[in-house]
Each structure stands twice: as structure tokens, then as C-alpha cells.
Amino acid sequence: MALTTEQKAFFEERGYLPYKRVLSDEELEVLRQRSVDIATGKVNHVPPRFIQHEKAFQNGIPTGVDPLDTVRKMTQLCYFDDAFQAIAKKAEILDAVEELLGSPNIKLYTDQLMMKPRFHGTVTDWHQDSVAWPFFLPQDHVSCWVALDDATIENGCMTVLPGSHKWGPVAREYRNRFLEMPELEKPAPVELKAGACMFHHGLNWHRTGANSTPNRRRGLAMHYITAETKYLGLEDEESRMLTECEKPKGTFRFLLVRGQEFPGRV
Ligand SMILES: O=C(O)CCC(=O)C(=O)O
């Protein structure tokens, strides 16, 4: 058992779980360097459409600004990059995910390396992940957020609304009304040391603040679903994901990271 009864109960009740250190110093170093090499174009095995810049730099980078400080997020690194993929398949993480998802058959839906660049990292506002991904049935994915740098309140660590997953999915137009509900608990910042991770339920509300500090705050979010999940995706949703030729060899739609696949499922 990877998780204690208390940890499981905490996740069920609160919709998130601060966890232990899951990356070694060596892994951290490799991932940090890889993130720099991909973001700055030193290597180009990740298609540019998966690299997004902060809004302020979408029309160009002024002289004097380090290009690394302009990248907001990079998606699908666990599909394209071997070092990131190894983390998505890491036993320490999957052992806990298996217990939280309640299935030994696990796929990675997608991943985001949120770069939250020093001086320029902007807010990611309150949201529920599952609501953005309504094409999965059931909507019960579990995310693992791994800190590649120390994540603090000052540089924009993850902040969750404990217990908010219990209210179910909330359509985006009702977001503000939901957030004003007096029944909600106070937001809880989850500061993490580099190499440690936290889990959150797909319906848990969370946000991250801006980063105007001189310290980067990179965090790798990996979003897991069970291989038994039904996929209702339409063509435009498919095209946001990987194209046929980009899919890792032998995969159907999503990357199997543990266990087996099922016909007619994700
Ligand atoms: O790391 C961030 O800035 C945001 C992460 C997030 O929203 C997520 O993991 O779903």
C-alpha cells in the first residue's frame, strides 16, 4: 500500500493530498535542464504548437528579456520526451495514483509543464480540470503536480479549495457565484519543496498566483485516467491532442502507463 488510510481519507474529504518527495536530485537536474533546452529551442523534438508563451510575449520578446522567462507552459512533454515520460511512469507516483483512481489500469491523458517564469509568471485562475475535459466518462481523473523548483506562496504555488470537489462540476459561467458561496472553506496554499508532489481530484478547485520573484517555479502536472474510461471526444478535441503520426508507437489515443488497455475505451 502506497497510501495510509489517513492519506486516502484526506484525499476523499479534501480533494487533494500533499505527498512525499518523488524525484531524486539527479532526476530533478535532468528535467530542469531538459525544460530549459526545450523552451529555448536548443532541442526541437517537441512541436512548437505545444509551447505557449506568456501573453505579454506572444508578439515578440523585447531585448534584455531571457527567452526562458517568456514561456508560460509546455504540454505533452511526457509524450515527446523520454525523461519526462519516465516520470509519468514512475512507480512511486503510479502506486499512489492507482489507489486514488481505484484501478491498476492507468493512462496519462495529458501533461503540462507550467513554467511560471521568474518576474513574468502570470496567474492561473480558479478552475476545475474535469470541466475542461467533459469528453471522459466517468469524470474522475486524478492529477499529480510535481514541483521542479521550490513552490512557495510568493512564486505561485498551487492553492486549492479544500472539499470543493464534493460540489460536482460547475459550468464556467457560474464560476464567480460558486466562489462566493459562504459554505466554501478558505483557500489552502500547498507549498512544496523541489522534487515533492501533490495530488488533486479532477473536480477540486485550484489556482496558482503570479510570480514576480527572481526564482522560477516550474511544476509538472500529469493528468491520469483509468484505462476503462470511455472517451466521447469530437474531432476538434482530437486535433488539440496528438495527431496520428505524433502518437507514441502502439498507443491508441492516450499513453498507457500501467496495466492493460480495453477495446472501445480510452
Ligand atoms: O502549475 C500551475 O500554475 C497550474 C497547474 C494547474 O492548474 C493544474 O495542474 O491543473
GROMACS .gro file of C-alpha atoms and ligand atoms in nm:
model
  276
    1MET     CA    1   0.000   0.000   0.000
    2ALA     CA    2   0.148   0.333  -0.102
    3LEU     CA    3  -0.100   0.546   0.091
    4THR     CA    4  -0.207   0.526   0.454
    5THR     CA    5  -0.574   0.513   0.550
    6GLU     CA    6  -0.536   0.872   0.671
    7GLN     CA    7  -0.393   0.988   0.338
    8LYS     CA    8  -0.677   0.825   0.145
    9ALA     CA    9  -0.937   0.974   0.377
   10PHE     CA   10  -0.769   1.317   0.344
   11PHE     CA   11  -0.790   1.296  -0.038
   12GLU     CA   12  -1.151   1.181  -0.032
   13GLU     CA   13  -1.258   1.454   0.210
   14ARG     CA   14  -1.039   1.740   0.091
   15GLY     CA   15  -0.994   1.660  -0.281
   16TYR     CA   16  -0.616   1.698  -0.269
   17LEU     CA   17  -0.318   1.543  -0.095
   18PRO     CA   18   0.029   1.690  -0.035
   19TYR     CA   19   0.262   1.391  -0.088
   20LYS     CA   20   0.625   1.300  -0.044
   21ARG     CA   21   0.936   1.365  -0.246
   22VAL     CA   22   0.915   1.153  -0.563
   23LEU     CA   23   1.213   1.283  -0.766
   24SER     CA   24   1.580   1.230  -0.691
   25ASP     CA   25   1.835   1.511  -0.720
   26GLU     CA   26   1.959   1.356  -1.047
   27GLU     CA   27   1.608   1.341  -1.195
   28LEU     CA   28   1.545   1.700  -1.094
   29GLU     CA   29   1.863   1.812  -1.263
   30VAL     CA   30   1.784   1.624  -1.587
   31LEU     CA   31   1.426   1.758  -1.601
   32ARG     CA   32   1.527   2.115  -1.526
   33GLN     CA   33   1.795   2.109  -1.796
   34ARG     CA   34   1.556   1.943  -2.042
   35SER     CA   35   1.292   2.208  -1.970
   36VAL     CA   36   1.546   2.480  -2.047
   37ASP     CA   37   1.665   2.308  -2.366
   38ILE     CA   38   1.310   2.261  -2.497
   39ALA     CA   39   1.189   2.609  -2.401
   40THR     CA   40   1.489   2.784  -2.558
   41GLY     CA   41   1.488   2.572  -2.876
   42LYS     CA   42   1.823   2.405  -2.810
   43VAL     CA   43   1.643   2.077  -2.886
   44ASN     CA   44   1.337   2.054  -3.107
   45HIS     CA   45   1.166   1.720  -3.055
   46VAL     CA   46   0.857   1.890  -2.909
   47PRO     CA   47   0.641   2.052  -3.181
   48PRO     CA   48   0.623   2.432  -3.128
   49ARG     CA   49   0.244   2.422  -3.103
   50PHE     CA   50   0.286   2.263  -2.760
   51ILE     CA   51   0.498   2.554  -2.631
   52GLN     CA   52   0.297   2.854  -2.515
   53HIS     CA   53   0.438   3.197  -2.426
   54GLU     CA   54   0.314   3.437  -2.163
   55LYS     CA   55   0.061   3.678  -2.317
   56ALA     CA   56   0.298   3.975  -2.289
   57PHE     CA   57   0.544   3.800  -2.524
   58GLN     CA   58   0.312   3.648  -2.780
   59ASN     CA   59   0.407   3.921  -3.032
   60GLY     CA   60   0.779   3.916  -2.968
   61ILE     CA   61   1.044   3.928  -2.697
   62PRO     CA   62   1.194   4.269  -2.606
   63THR     CA   63   1.573   4.290  -2.588
   64GLY     CA   64   1.708   4.220  -2.244
   65VAL     CA   65   1.445   3.956  -2.159
   66ASP     CA   66   1.575   3.600  -2.132
   67PRO     CA   67   1.364   3.387  -2.374
   68LEU     CA   68   1.333   3.128  -2.098
   69ASP     CA   69   1.144   3.385  -1.893
   70THR     CA   70   0.878   3.418  -2.162
   71VAL     CA   71   0.748   3.059  -2.177
   72ARG     CA   72   0.424   3.001  -1.986
   73LYS     CA   73   0.372   2.630  -2.036
   74MET     CA   74   0.476   2.330  -2.242
   75THR     CA   75   0.230   2.048  -2.294
   76GLN     CA   76   0.266   1.679  -2.388
   77LEU     CA   77   0.630   1.657  -2.279
   78CYS     CA   78   0.555   1.313  -2.133
   79TYR     CA   79   0.459   1.203  -2.485
   80PHE     CA   80   0.757   1.352  -2.666
   81ASP     CA   81   1.043   1.348  -2.421
   82ASP     CA   82   1.192   1.031  -2.269
   83ALA     CA   83   1.300   1.194  -1.941
   84PHE     CA   84   0.953   1.339  -1.878
   85GLN     CA   85   0.784   1.015  -1.988
   86ALA     CA   86   0.992   0.822  -1.734
   87ILE     CA   87   0.845   1.043  -1.461
   88ALA     CA   88   0.488   0.981  -1.585
   89LYS     CA   89   0.562   0.608  -1.547
   90LYS     CA   90   0.743   0.627  -1.217
   91ALA     CA   91   0.632   0.361  -0.968
   92GLU     CA   92   0.636   0.593  -0.663
   93ILE     CA   93   0.381   0.815  -0.837
   94LEU     CA   94   0.171   0.543  -1.001
   95ASP     CA   95   0.142   0.337  -0.682
   96ALA     CA   96  -0.040   0.630  -0.522
   97VAL     CA   97  -0.238   0.716  -0.838
   98GLU     CA   98  -0.356   0.354  -0.861
   99GLU     CA   99  -0.502   0.375  -0.511
  100LEU     CA  100  -0.661   0.714  -0.568
  101LEU     CA  101  -0.813   0.615  -0.905
  102GLY     CA  102  -0.910   0.270  -0.777
  103SER     CA  103  -0.778   0.088  -1.085
  104PRO     CA  104  -0.449  -0.083  -1.176
  105ASN     CA  105  -0.502   0.018  -1.542
  106ILE     CA  106  -0.382   0.374  -1.585
  107LYS     CA  107  -0.339   0.608  -1.880
  108LEU     CA  108  -0.193   0.953  -1.898
  109TYR     CA  109  -0.439   1.190  -2.062
  110THR     CA  110  -0.215   1.493  -2.089
  111ASP     CA  111   0.059   1.681  -1.904
  112GLN     CA  112   0.163   2.041  -1.864
  113LEU     CA  113   0.494   2.177  -1.751
  114MET     CA  114   0.386   2.509  -1.606
  115MET     CA  115   0.698   2.724  -1.627
  116LYS     CA  116   0.570   3.016  -1.415
  117PRO     CA  117   0.875   3.216  -1.522
  118ARG     CA  118   1.061   3.439  -1.277
  119PHE     CA  119   0.942   3.804  -1.288
  120HIS     CA  120   0.678   3.730  -1.557
  121GLY     CA  121   0.472   3.425  -1.448
  122THR     CA  122   0.102   3.515  -1.458
  123VAL     CA  123  -0.195   3.387  -1.259
  124THR     CA  124  -0.374   3.064  -1.350
  125ASP     CA  125  -0.718   3.139  -1.215
  126TRP     CA  126  -0.963   2.919  -1.024
  127HIS     CA  127  -1.080   2.618  -1.223
  128GLN     CA  128  -1.175   2.251  -1.212
  129ASP     CA  129  -0.977   2.039  -1.456
  130SER     CA  130  -1.258   1.790  -1.532
  131VAL     CA  131  -1.489   2.065  -1.653
  132ALA     CA  132  -1.244   2.143  -1.933
  133TRP     CA  133  -1.243   1.775  -2.029
  134PRO     CA  134  -1.610   1.676  -2.043
  135PHE     CA  135  -1.545   1.408  -2.304
  136PHE     CA  136  -1.438   1.149  -2.045
  137LEU     CA  137  -1.687   0.922  -1.869
  138PRO     CA  138  -1.674   0.897  -1.577
  139GLN     CA  139  -1.513   1.231  -1.494
  140ASP     CA  140  -1.292   1.115  -1.214
  141HIS     CA  141  -0.934   1.172  -1.314
  142VAL     CA  142  -0.650   1.231  -1.068
  143SER     CA  143  -0.367   1.478  -1.126
  144CYS     CA  144  -0.017   1.467  -0.989
  145TRP     CA  145   0.161   1.804  -0.965
  146VAL     CA  146   0.537   1.769  -0.917
  147ALA     CA  147   0.749   2.067  -0.813
  148LEU     CA  148   1.067   2.109  -1.020
  149ASP     CA  149   1.163   2.415  -0.814
  150ASP     CA  150   1.059   2.505  -0.460
  151ALA     CA  151   0.698   2.623  -0.491
  152THR     CA  152   0.607   2.897  -0.242
  153ILE     CA  153   0.320   3.138  -0.189
  154GLU     CA  154   0.543   3.416  -0.326
  155ASN     CA  155   0.627   3.242  -0.653
  156GLY     CA  156   0.281   3.097  -0.721
  157CYS     CA  157   0.243   2.755  -0.560
  158MET     CA  158  -0.074   2.552  -0.608
  159THR     CA  159  -0.364   2.675  -0.396
  160VAL     CA  160  -0.671   2.458  -0.350
  161LEU     CA  161  -1.023   2.498  -0.216
  162PRO     CA  162  -1.043   2.205   0.027
  163GLY     CA  163  -1.355   1.992  -0.016
  164SER     CA  164  -1.468   2.182  -0.326
  165HIS     CA  165  -1.472   1.864  -0.540
  166LYS     CA  166  -1.776   1.746  -0.345
  167TRP     CA  167  -1.999   2.009  -0.510
  168GLY     CA  168  -1.950   1.844  -0.851
  169PRO     CA  169  -1.885   2.009  -1.187
  170VAL     CA  170  -1.970   2.380  -1.215
  171ALA     CA  171  -2.015   2.538  -1.559
  172ARG     CA  172  -1.772   2.824  -1.625
  173GLU     CA  173  -2.039   3.097  -1.634
  174TYR     CA  174  -2.125   3.019  -1.269
  175ARG     CA  175  -1.765   3.027  -1.150
  176ASN     CA  176  -1.789   3.357  -0.961
  177ARG     CA  177  -2.118   3.265  -0.797
  178PHE     CA  178  -1.967   2.936  -0.688
  179LEU     CA  179  -1.656   3.102  -0.547
  180GLU     CA  180  -1.870   3.343  -0.343
  181MET     CA  181  -2.059   3.062  -0.165
  182PRO     CA  182  -2.028   3.107   0.213
  183GLU     CA  183  -2.012   2.728   0.260
  184LEU     CA  184  -1.666   2.706   0.099
  185GLU     CA  185  -1.355   2.659   0.305
  186LYS     CA  186  -1.072   2.911   0.287
  187PRO     CA  187  -0.814   2.857   0.007
  188ALA     CA  188  -0.518   2.645   0.116
  189PRO     CA  189  -0.178   2.712  -0.040
  190VAL     CA  190   0.030   2.395  -0.088
  191GLU     CA  191   0.396   2.490  -0.067
  192LEU     CA  192   0.626   2.212  -0.189
  193LYS     CA  193   0.999   2.155  -0.194
  194ALA     CA  194   1.150   2.073  -0.533
  195GLY     CA  195   1.100   1.703  -0.609
  196ALA     CA  196   0.789   1.665  -0.392
  197CYS     CA  197   0.439   1.630  -0.535
  198MET     CA  198   0.072   1.668  -0.453
  199PHE     CA  199  -0.237   1.503  -0.597
  200HIS     CA  200  -0.568   1.666  -0.676
  201HIS     CA  201  -0.910   1.535  -0.774
  202GLY     CA  202  -1.038   1.638  -1.119
  203LEU     CA  203  -1.323   1.836  -0.960
  204ASN     CA  204  -1.112   2.011  -0.697
  205TRP     CA  205  -1.098   2.388  -0.749
  206HIS     CA  206  -0.743   2.525  -0.766
  207ARG     CA  207  -0.540   2.821  -0.886
  208THR     CA  208  -0.183   2.947  -0.887
  209GLY     CA  209  -0.073   3.305  -0.823
  210ALA     CA  210   0.162   3.528  -1.020
  211ASN     CA  211   0.539   3.500  -0.991
  212SER     CA  212   0.723   3.829  -0.974
  213THR     CA  213   1.009   3.684  -0.770
  214PRO     CA  214   1.357   3.619  -0.914
  215ASN     CA  215   1.300   3.243  -0.869
  216ARG     CA  216   1.148   3.014  -1.131
  217ARG     CA  217   0.854   2.797  -1.024
  218ARG     CA  218   0.830   2.506  -1.264
  219GLY     CA  219   0.564   2.243  -1.190
  220LEU     CA  220   0.480   1.933  -1.393
  221ALA     CA  221   0.108   1.848  -1.388
  222MET     CA  222   0.030   1.495  -1.508
  223HIS     CA  223  -0.336   1.410  -1.553
  224TYR     CA  224  -0.423   1.042  -1.514
  225ILE     CA  225  -0.739   0.849  -1.605
  226THR     CA  226  -0.825   0.480  -1.577
  227ALA     CA  227  -0.785   0.275  -1.894
  228GLU     CA  228  -1.151   0.174  -1.851
  229THR     CA  229  -1.261   0.537  -1.913
  230LYS     CA  230  -1.499   0.596  -2.204
  231TYR     CA  231  -1.390   0.866  -2.450
  232LEU     CA  232  -1.653   1.076  -2.628
  233GLY     CA  233  -1.406   1.315  -2.796
  234LEU     CA  234  -1.512   1.504  -3.107
  235GLU     CA  235  -1.283   1.585  -3.397
  236ASP     CA  236  -1.178   1.930  -3.276
  237GLU     CA  237  -1.090   1.788  -2.936
  238GLU     CA  238  -0.887   1.516  -3.107
  239SER     CA  239  -0.691   1.771  -3.305
  240ARG     CA  240  -0.596   1.958  -2.988
  241MET     CA  241  -0.431   1.636  -2.876
  242LEU     CA  242  -0.171   1.443  -3.069
  243THR     CA  243  -0.212   1.378  -3.439
  244GLU     CA  244  -0.192   1.021  -3.566
  245CYS     CA  245   0.178   1.044  -3.651
  246GLU     CA  246   0.266   1.205  -3.318
  247LYS     CA  247   0.124   0.923  -3.109
  248PRO     CA  248   0.381   0.703  -2.942
  249LYS     CA  249   0.411   0.367  -3.121
  250GLY     CA  250   0.148   0.114  -3.021
  251THR     CA  251  -0.076   0.358  -2.830
  252PHE     CA  252  -0.439   0.414  -2.913
  253ARG     CA  253  -0.523   0.763  -2.801
  254PHE     CA  254  -0.357   0.804  -2.471
  255LEU     CA  255  -0.038   0.672  -2.317
  256LEU     CA  256  -0.076   0.352  -2.117
  257VAL     CA  257   0.147   0.391  -1.812
  258ARG     CA  258   0.038   0.084  -1.612
  259GLY     CA  259  -0.178  -0.227  -1.662
  260GLN     CA  260  -0.380  -0.302  -1.975
  261GLU     CA  261  -0.598  -0.136  -2.240
  262PHE     CA  262  -0.964  -0.214  -2.315
  263PRO     CA  263  -1.138  -0.220  -2.654
  264GLY     CA  264  -1.367   0.079  -2.706
  265ARG     CA  265  -1.216   0.272  -2.414
  266VAL     CA  266  -0.956   0.550  -2.399
  267LIG     O1  267   0.104   2.500  -1.215
  267LIG     C1  268   0.019   2.585  -1.241
  267LIG     O2  269   0.049   2.704  -1.249
  267LIG     C2  270  -0.125   2.545  -1.266
  267LIG     C3  271  -0.146   2.397  -1.255
  267LIG     C4  272  -0.288   2.354  -1.277
  267LIG     O3  273  -0.378   2.431  -1.290
  267LIG     C5  274  -0.315   2.209  -1.281
  267LIG     O4  275  -0.226   2.127  -1.252
  267LIG     O5  276  -0.430   2.171  -1.313
   0.00000   0.00000   0.00000
